[in-house]
Amino acid sequence: MLWTGCPWRALPDCYPHWRTVHHHFARWAADGTLARRHAVLRGRVRTAAGRAVTPTAAVIDSQSVRASDWVARATKGYDAAKKVHGRKRHLAVDTGGLLLDLLVTPASTQDRDGGRRLLWRLRPHFPTLRLVWADPGYAGKLVTWAQQALTLTVQIVRKRQGVHHFEVLPRRWVVERSFSWLGKYCRLAVDYERKPEHHQAWVQWAMVRVMVKRLTQQAPRSPPEHSAWPHDAIRTGS
């Protein structure tokens, strides 16, 4: 479903009944099972890369996504800047692009407001966090509030003056790459979820898949077992 974007009722017959699958999907999202598994995988990926389990720096940004007709009007809005009617997902990632926390709001939510809620949720789970990079949409009162209330330094990464073409900006490109990872999954191209927490769960599942693939690539490959069959065949003249 995550990769193809198919509806629940279109699950192939090789899976359990779609209501059973949806029940476990919703339960794992609600009771924290998915979040705990995601945190364990993130720690293993960071450890495999030679980093500490808990990060000291993060990057935040937001992305507006068009919502389908299934989404309730009360949970979606219009992003005038991006001209998108739907929801906005606010991401906090580490310096490697791995998801730290996520907040899903109506697209009409200002980045500063969403960023404030995101940082407030982020701080208790990552006490070692000291520095956060963000784009100019988070400048202003959020920077002062984060320093005073959360002891977090929010550093705004701006474009160079006089540059009007596309330019890869330091640190900000990390979260943009994370958004591109999410864009590969059809389920996340459009918000089909009636509940914002279910959209959040799909984003976590997407990052779980990214991390599992990365761990698989990093794992040392065991040499193939030596087979004595050719030598035996030579001895027996077969």
mmCIF file of C-alpha atoms in Angstrom:
data_model
loop_
_atom_site.group_PDB
_atom_site.id
_atom_site.type_symbol
_atom_site.label_atom_id
_atom_site.label_comp_id
_atom_site.label_asym_id
_atom_site.label_seq_id
_atom_site.Cartn_x
_atom_site.Cartn_y
_atom_site.Cartn_z
ATOM 1 C CA MET A 1 0.000 0.000 0.000
ATOM 2 C CA LEU A 2 2.814 2.397 0.848
ATOM 3 C CA TRP A 3 4.649 1.794 -2.416
ATOM 4 C CA THR A 4 1.718 1.531 -4.845
ATOM 5 C CA GLY A 5 -0.864 3.702 -3.086
ATOM 6 C CA CYS A 6 -3.628 1.110 -3.458
ATOM 7 C CA PRO A 7 -6.718 1.391 -1.212
ATOM 8 C CA TRP A 8 -7.206 -0.945 1.736
ATOM 9 C CA ARG A 9 -9.878 -2.965 -0.045
ATOM 10 C CA ALA A 10 -7.481 -3.653 -2.926
ATOM 11 C CA LEU A 11 -5.015 -5.670 -0.840
ATOM 12 C CA PRO A 12 -4.096 -8.905 -2.671
ATOM 13 C CA ASP A 13 -5.616 -12.173 -1.489
ATOM 14 C CA CYS A 14 -2.247 -13.366 -0.190
ATOM 15 C CA TYR A 15 -2.673 -10.967 2.758
ATOM 16 C CA PRO A 16 -5.185 -11.289 5.612
ATOM 17 C CA HIS A 17 -8.513 -9.513 5.259
ATOM 18 C CA TRP A 18 -7.978 -5.782 4.787
ATOM 19 C CA ARG A 19 -9.899 -4.987 7.983
ATOM 20 C CA THR A 20 -7.452 -7.131 9.956
ATOM 21 C CA VAL A 21 -4.437 -5.430 8.404
ATOM 22 C CA HIS A 22 -5.948 -1.986 8.980
ATOM 23 C CA HIS A 23 -6.688 -2.892 12.606
ATOM 24 C CA HIS A 24 -3.036 -3.672 13.296
ATOM 25 C CA PHE A 25 -1.876 -0.617 11.342
ATOM 26 C CA ALA A 26 -4.092 1.669 13.443
ATOM 27 C CA ARG A 27 -3.296 -0.084 16.733
ATOM 28 C CA TRP A 28 0.490 0.066 16.231
ATOM 29 C CA ALA A 29 0.193 3.764 15.376
ATOM 30 C CA ALA A 30 -1.939 4.491 18.450
ATOM 31 C CA ASP A 31 -0.111 2.488 21.128
ATOM 32 C CA GLY A 32 3.393 3.624 20.133
ATOM 33 C CA THR A 33 4.575 0.275 18.745
ATOM 34 C CA LEU A 34 5.491 1.819 15.393
ATOM 35 C CA ALA A 35 7.272 4.767 17.014
ATOM 36 C CA ARG A 36 9.349 2.464 19.228
ATOM 37 C CA ARG A 37 10.363 0.223 16.323
ATOM 38 C CA HIS A 38 11.229 3.300 14.281
ATOM 39 C CA ALA A 39 13.412 4.654 17.103
ATOM 40 C CA VAL A 40 15.271 1.345 17.446
ATOM 41 C CA LEU A 41 16.030 1.230 13.728
ATOM 42 C CA ARG A 42 17.178 4.851 13.713
ATOM 43 C CA GLY A 43 19.568 4.113 16.571
ATOM 44 C CA ARG A 44 20.994 1.121 14.729
ATOM 45 C CA VAL A 45 21.525 3.092 11.534
ATOM 46 C CA ARG A 46 23.279 5.879 13.436
ATOM 47 C CA THR A 47 25.435 3.370 15.309
ATOM 48 C CA ALA A 48 26.380 1.612 12.078
ATOM 49 C CA ALA A 49 27.440 4.989 10.675
ATOM 50 C CA GLY A 50 29.704 5.608 13.696
ATOM 51 C CA ARG A 51 27.406 8.139 15.369
ATOM 52 C CA ALA A 52 25.835 8.368 18.806
ATOM 53 C CA VAL A 53 22.312 6.988 19.163
ATOM 54 C CA THR A 54 20.872 10.393 20.120
ATOM 55 C CA PRO A 55 21.653 13.393 17.890
ATOM 56 C CA THR A 56 22.943 16.807 18.946
ATOM 57 C CA ALA A 57 21.707 18.671 15.853
ATOM 58 C CA ALA A 58 18.607 18.579 13.657
ATOM 59 C CA VAL A 59 17.076 20.185 10.576
ATOM 60 C CA ILE A 60 13.399 21.175 10.321
ATOM 61 C CA ASP A 61 11.198 22.065 7.368
ATOM 62 C CA SER A 62 7.627 21.633 6.156
ATOM 63 C CA GLN A 63 5.933 20.290 3.033
ATOM 64 C CA SER A 64 2.345 20.861 1.908
ATOM 65 C CA VAL A 65 0.535 17.913 0.344
ATOM 66 C CA ARG A 66 -2.745 17.928 -1.527
ATOM 67 C CA ALA A 67 -5.542 16.140 0.339
ATOM 68 C CA SER A 68 -8.111 13.814 -1.176
ATOM 69 C CA ASP A 69 -11.862 14.044 -0.705
ATOM 70 C CA TRP A 70 -11.600 11.517 2.143
ATOM 71 C CA VAL A 71 -9.873 14.069 4.364
ATOM 72 C CA ALA A 72 -12.199 15.951 6.694
ATOM 73 C CA ARG A 73 -12.483 19.687 6.096
ATOM 74 C CA ALA A 74 -11.570 20.435 9.713
ATOM 75 C CA THR A 75 -8.137 18.802 9.337
ATOM 76 C CA LYS A 76 -7.042 20.453 6.093
ATOM 77 C CA GLY A 77 -6.490 24.002 4.880
ATOM 78 C CA TYR A 78 -5.084 26.119 2.069
ATOM 79 C CA ASP A 79 -1.403 26.998 1.769
ATOM 80 C CA ALA A 80 -1.491 30.296 -0.113
ATOM 81 C CA ALA A 81 2.275 30.320 -0.714
ATOM 82 C CA LYS A 82 2.357 26.855 -2.310
ATOM 83 C CA LYS A 83 -1.232 27.025 -3.625
ATOM 84 C CA VAL A 84 -1.994 23.635 -2.102
ATOM 85 C CA HIS A 85 -5.259 22.660 -0.428
ATOM 86 C CA GLY A 86 -4.561 19.872 2.002
ATOM 87 C CA ARG A 87 -2.255 19.137 4.909
ATOM 88 C CA LYS A 88 1.255 20.126 5.867
ATOM 89 C CA ARG A 89 3.819 17.753 7.321
ATOM 90 C CA HIS A 90 6.493 19.320 9.512
ATOM 91 C CA LEU A 91 9.637 17.200 9.692
ATOM 92 C CA ALA A 92 12.596 17.183 12.034
ATOM 93 C CA VAL A 93 15.500 15.054 10.808
ATOM 94 C CA ASP A 94 19.040 14.441 11.983
ATOM 95 C CA THR A 95 22.073 15.480 9.951
ATOM 96 C CA GLY A 96 21.819 12.230 7.996
ATOM 97 C CA GLY A 97 18.203 12.812 6.989
ATOM 98 C CA LEU A 98 16.664 10.251 9.358
ATOM 99 C CA LEU A 99 13.307 11.198 10.852
ATOM 100 C CA LEU A 100 13.342 12.376 14.455
ATOM 101 C CA ASP A 101 9.759 13.584 14.792
ATOM 102 C CA LEU A 102 6.815 14.583 12.635
ATOM 103 C CA LEU A 103 3.780 16.811 12.972
ATOM 104 C CA VAL A 104 0.815 16.812 10.565
ATOM 105 C CA THR A 105 -1.346 19.965 10.469
ATOM 106 C CA PRO A 106 -3.700 21.723 8.041
ATOM 107 C CA ALA A 107 -1.743 23.277 5.166
ATOM 108 C CA SER A 108 -2.842 26.728 6.344
ATOM 109 C CA THR A 109 -0.654 26.404 9.473
ATOM 110 C CA GLN A 110 2.282 28.829 9.451
ATOM 111 C CA ASP A 111 5.741 27.294 9.560
ATOM 112 C CA ARG A 112 6.567 29.176 12.771
ATOM 113 C CA ASP A 113 3.485 27.798 14.534
ATOM 114 C CA GLY A 114 4.079 24.266 13.327
ATOM 115 C CA GLY A 115 7.780 24.543 14.129
ATOM 116 C CA ARG A 116 7.022 25.639 17.679
ATOM 117 C CA ARG A 117 4.821 22.600 18.297
ATOM 118 C CA LEU A 118 7.333 20.327 16.608
ATOM 119 C CA LEU A 119 10.264 21.547 18.707
ATOM 120 C CA TRP A 120 8.170 21.308 21.879
ATOM 121 C CA ARG A 121 7.479 17.643 21.114
ATOM 122 C CA LEU A 122 11.053 17.004 20.024
ATOM 123 C CA ARG A 123 12.843 18.326 23.103
ATOM 124 C CA PRO A 124 11.814 15.729 25.738
ATOM 125 C CA HIS A 125 12.757 12.800 23.496
ATOM 126 C CA PHE A 126 16.183 14.177 22.543
ATOM 127 C CA PRO A 127 17.731 15.926 25.564
ATOM 128 C CA THR A 128 21.137 16.000 23.833
ATOM 129 C CA LEU A 129 19.793 18.232 21.059
ATOM 130 C CA ARG A 130 21.477 21.644 21.017
ATOM 131 C CA LEU A 131 21.272 23.058 17.472
ATOM 132 C CA VAL A 132 18.493 23.194 14.862
ATOM 133 C CA TRP A 133 18.851 24.507 11.306
ATOM 134 C CA ALA A 134 15.824 25.962 9.510
ATOM 135 C CA ASP A 135 14.856 28.138 6.549
ATOM 136 C CA PRO A 136 13.789 31.820 6.821
ATOM 137 C CA GLY A 137 10.156 30.781 7.283
ATOM 138 C CA TYR A 138 11.037 29.985 10.907
ATOM 139 C CA ALA A 139 12.813 33.262 11.624
ATOM 140 C CA GLY A 140 11.526 35.705 14.209
ATOM 141 C CA LYS A 141 9.946 34.937 17.569
ATOM 142 C CA LEU A 142 10.485 31.182 17.203
ATOM 143 C CA VAL A 143 14.265 31.618 17.460
ATOM 144 C CA THR A 144 13.986 33.557 20.719
ATOM 145 C CA TRP A 145 11.343 31.260 22.173
ATOM 146 C CA ALA A 146 13.374 28.118 21.421
ATOM 147 C CA GLN A 147 16.424 29.563 23.121
ATOM 148 C CA GLN A 148 14.562 30.693 26.235
ATOM 149 C CA ALA A 149 12.039 27.870 26.673
ATOM 150 C CA LEU A 150 13.913 24.850 25.284
ATOM 151 C CA THR A 151 17.587 25.873 25.419
ATOM 152 C CA LEU A 152 17.763 25.205 21.682
ATOM 153 C CA THR A 153 19.696 27.309 19.192
ATOM 154 C CA VAL A 154 17.723 27.740 15.955
ATOM 155 C CA GLN A 155 20.041 28.845 13.171
ATOM 156 C CA ILE A 156 18.404 30.271 10.043
ATOM 157 C CA VAL A 157 20.069 29.251 6.784
ATOM 158 C CA ARG A 158 19.444 31.933 4.157
ATOM 159 C CA LYS A 159 20.198 32.219 0.482
ATOM 160 C CA ARG A 160 23.165 34.311 -0.536
ATOM 161 C CA GLN A 161 22.312 37.859 -1.494
ATOM 162 C CA GLY A 162 22.010 38.397 -5.219
ATOM 163 C CA VAL A 163 21.514 34.684 -6.011
ATOM 164 C CA HIS A 164 18.218 34.136 -7.829
ATOM 165 C CA HIS A 165 18.786 30.669 -9.277
ATOM 166 C CA PHE A 166 18.526 27.304 -7.534
ATOM 167 C CA GLU A 167 21.315 26.657 -5.077
ATOM 168 C CA VAL A 168 21.953 23.784 -2.707
ATOM 169 C CA LEU A 169 22.086 25.370 0.728
ATOM 170 C CA PRO A 170 24.174 23.972 3.588
ATOM 171 C CA ARG A 171 22.211 21.793 6.024
ATOM 172 C CA ARG A 172 18.840 22.627 4.455
ATOM 173 C CA TRP A 173 19.420 20.164 1.620
ATOM 174 C CA VAL A 174 19.380 17.323 4.153
ATOM 175 C CA VAL A 175 15.675 17.658 4.973
ATOM 176 C CA GLU A 176 14.887 18.319 1.306
ATOM 177 C CA ARG A 177 16.448 14.972 0.496
ATOM 178 C CA SER A 178 14.251 13.364 3.149
ATOM 179 C CA PHE A 179 11.197 14.850 1.435
ATOM 180 C CA SER A 180 12.411 13.342 -1.844
ATOM 181 C CA TRP A 181 12.607 9.926 -0.158
ATOM 182 C CA LEU A 182 8.981 10.272 0.891
ATOM 183 C CA GLY A 183 8.003 11.369 -2.605
ATOM 184 C CA LYS A 184 8.902 7.928 -3.970
ATOM 185 C CA TYR A 185 5.930 6.380 -2.159
ATOM 186 C CA CYS A 186 2.597 6.749 -3.915
ATOM 187 C CA ARG A 187 0.661 6.627 -0.655
ATOM 188 C CA LEU A 188 2.363 9.876 0.407
ATOM 189 C CA ALA A 189 2.030 11.757 -2.893
ATOM 190 C CA VAL A 190 -1.527 12.694 -1.887
ATOM 191 C CA ASP A 191 -2.950 12.633 1.646
ATOM 192 C CA TYR A 192 -5.653 9.956 1.651
ATOM 193 C CA GLU A 193 -5.922 9.551 5.419
ATOM 194 C CA ARG A 194 -8.980 10.604 7.388
ATOM 195 C CA LYS A 195 -6.882 10.946 10.532
ATOM 196 C CA PRO A 196 -3.681 13.017 10.643
ATOM 197 C CA GLU A 197 -2.047 10.405 12.885
ATOM 198 C CA HIS A 198 -2.477 7.812 10.136
ATOM 199 C CA HIS A 199 -0.654 10.047 7.659
ATOM 200 C CA GLN A 200 2.082 10.380 10.251
ATOM 201 C CA ALA A 201 2.216 6.587 10.536
ATOM 202 C CA TRP A 202 2.692 6.182 6.780
ATOM 203 C CA VAL A 203 5.609 8.623 6.877
ATOM 204 C CA GLN A 204 7.164 6.564 9.681
ATOM 205 C CA TRP A 205 6.650 3.364 7.693
ATOM 206 C CA ALA A 206 8.367 4.978 4.709
ATOM 207 C CA MET A 207 11.358 5.875 6.863
ATOM 208 C CA VAL A 208 11.368 2.367 8.328
ATOM 209 C CA ARG A 209 11.747 1.023 4.807
ATOM 210 C CA VAL A 210 14.563 3.488 4.080
ATOM 211 C CA MET A 211 16.425 2.464 7.234
ATOM 212 C CA VAL A 212 15.944 -1.283 6.708
ATOM 213 C CA LYS A 213 17.378 -0.989 3.203
ATOM 214 C CA ARG A 214 20.317 1.002 4.539
ATOM 215 C CA LEU A 215 21.045 -1.543 7.271
ATOM 216 C CA THR A 216 20.837 -4.353 4.728
ATOM 217 C CA GLN A 217 23.383 -2.621 2.508
ATOM 218 C CA GLN A 218 25.704 -1.945 5.442
ATOM 219 C CA ALA A 219 25.557 -5.491 6.824
ATOM 220 C CA PRO A 220 28.660 -7.561 5.964
ATOM 221 C CA ARG A 221 27.923 -10.280 3.481
ATOM 222 C CA SER A 222 28.830 -13.773 4.642
ATOM 223 C CA PRO A 223 30.929 -15.760 2.149
ATOM 224 C CA PRO A 224 29.075 -18.572 0.378
ATOM 225 C CA GLU A 225 29.479 -21.967 1.945
ATOM 226 C CA HIS A 226 32.124 -24.104 0.218
ATOM 227 C CA SER A 227 30.608 -27.067 -1.520
ATOM 228 C CA ALA A 228 32.576 -30.302 -1.788
ATOM 229 C CA TRP A 229 30.339 -31.569 -4.564
ATOM 230 C CA PRO A 230 32.701 -30.844 -7.528
ATOM 231 C CA HIS A 231 35.641 -32.565 -5.812
ATOM 232 C CA ASP A 232 33.538 -35.567 -4.870
ATOM 233 C CA ALA A 233 32.308 -35.757 -8.419
ATOM 234 C CA ILE A 234 35.897 -35.773 -9.730
ATOM 235 C CA ARG A 235 36.920 -38.519 -7.287
ATOM 236 C CA THR A 236 34.017 -40.745 -8.214
ATOM 237 C CA GLY A 237 34.430 -40.073 -11.899
ATOM 238 C CA SER A 238 30.899 -38.712 -12.193
#
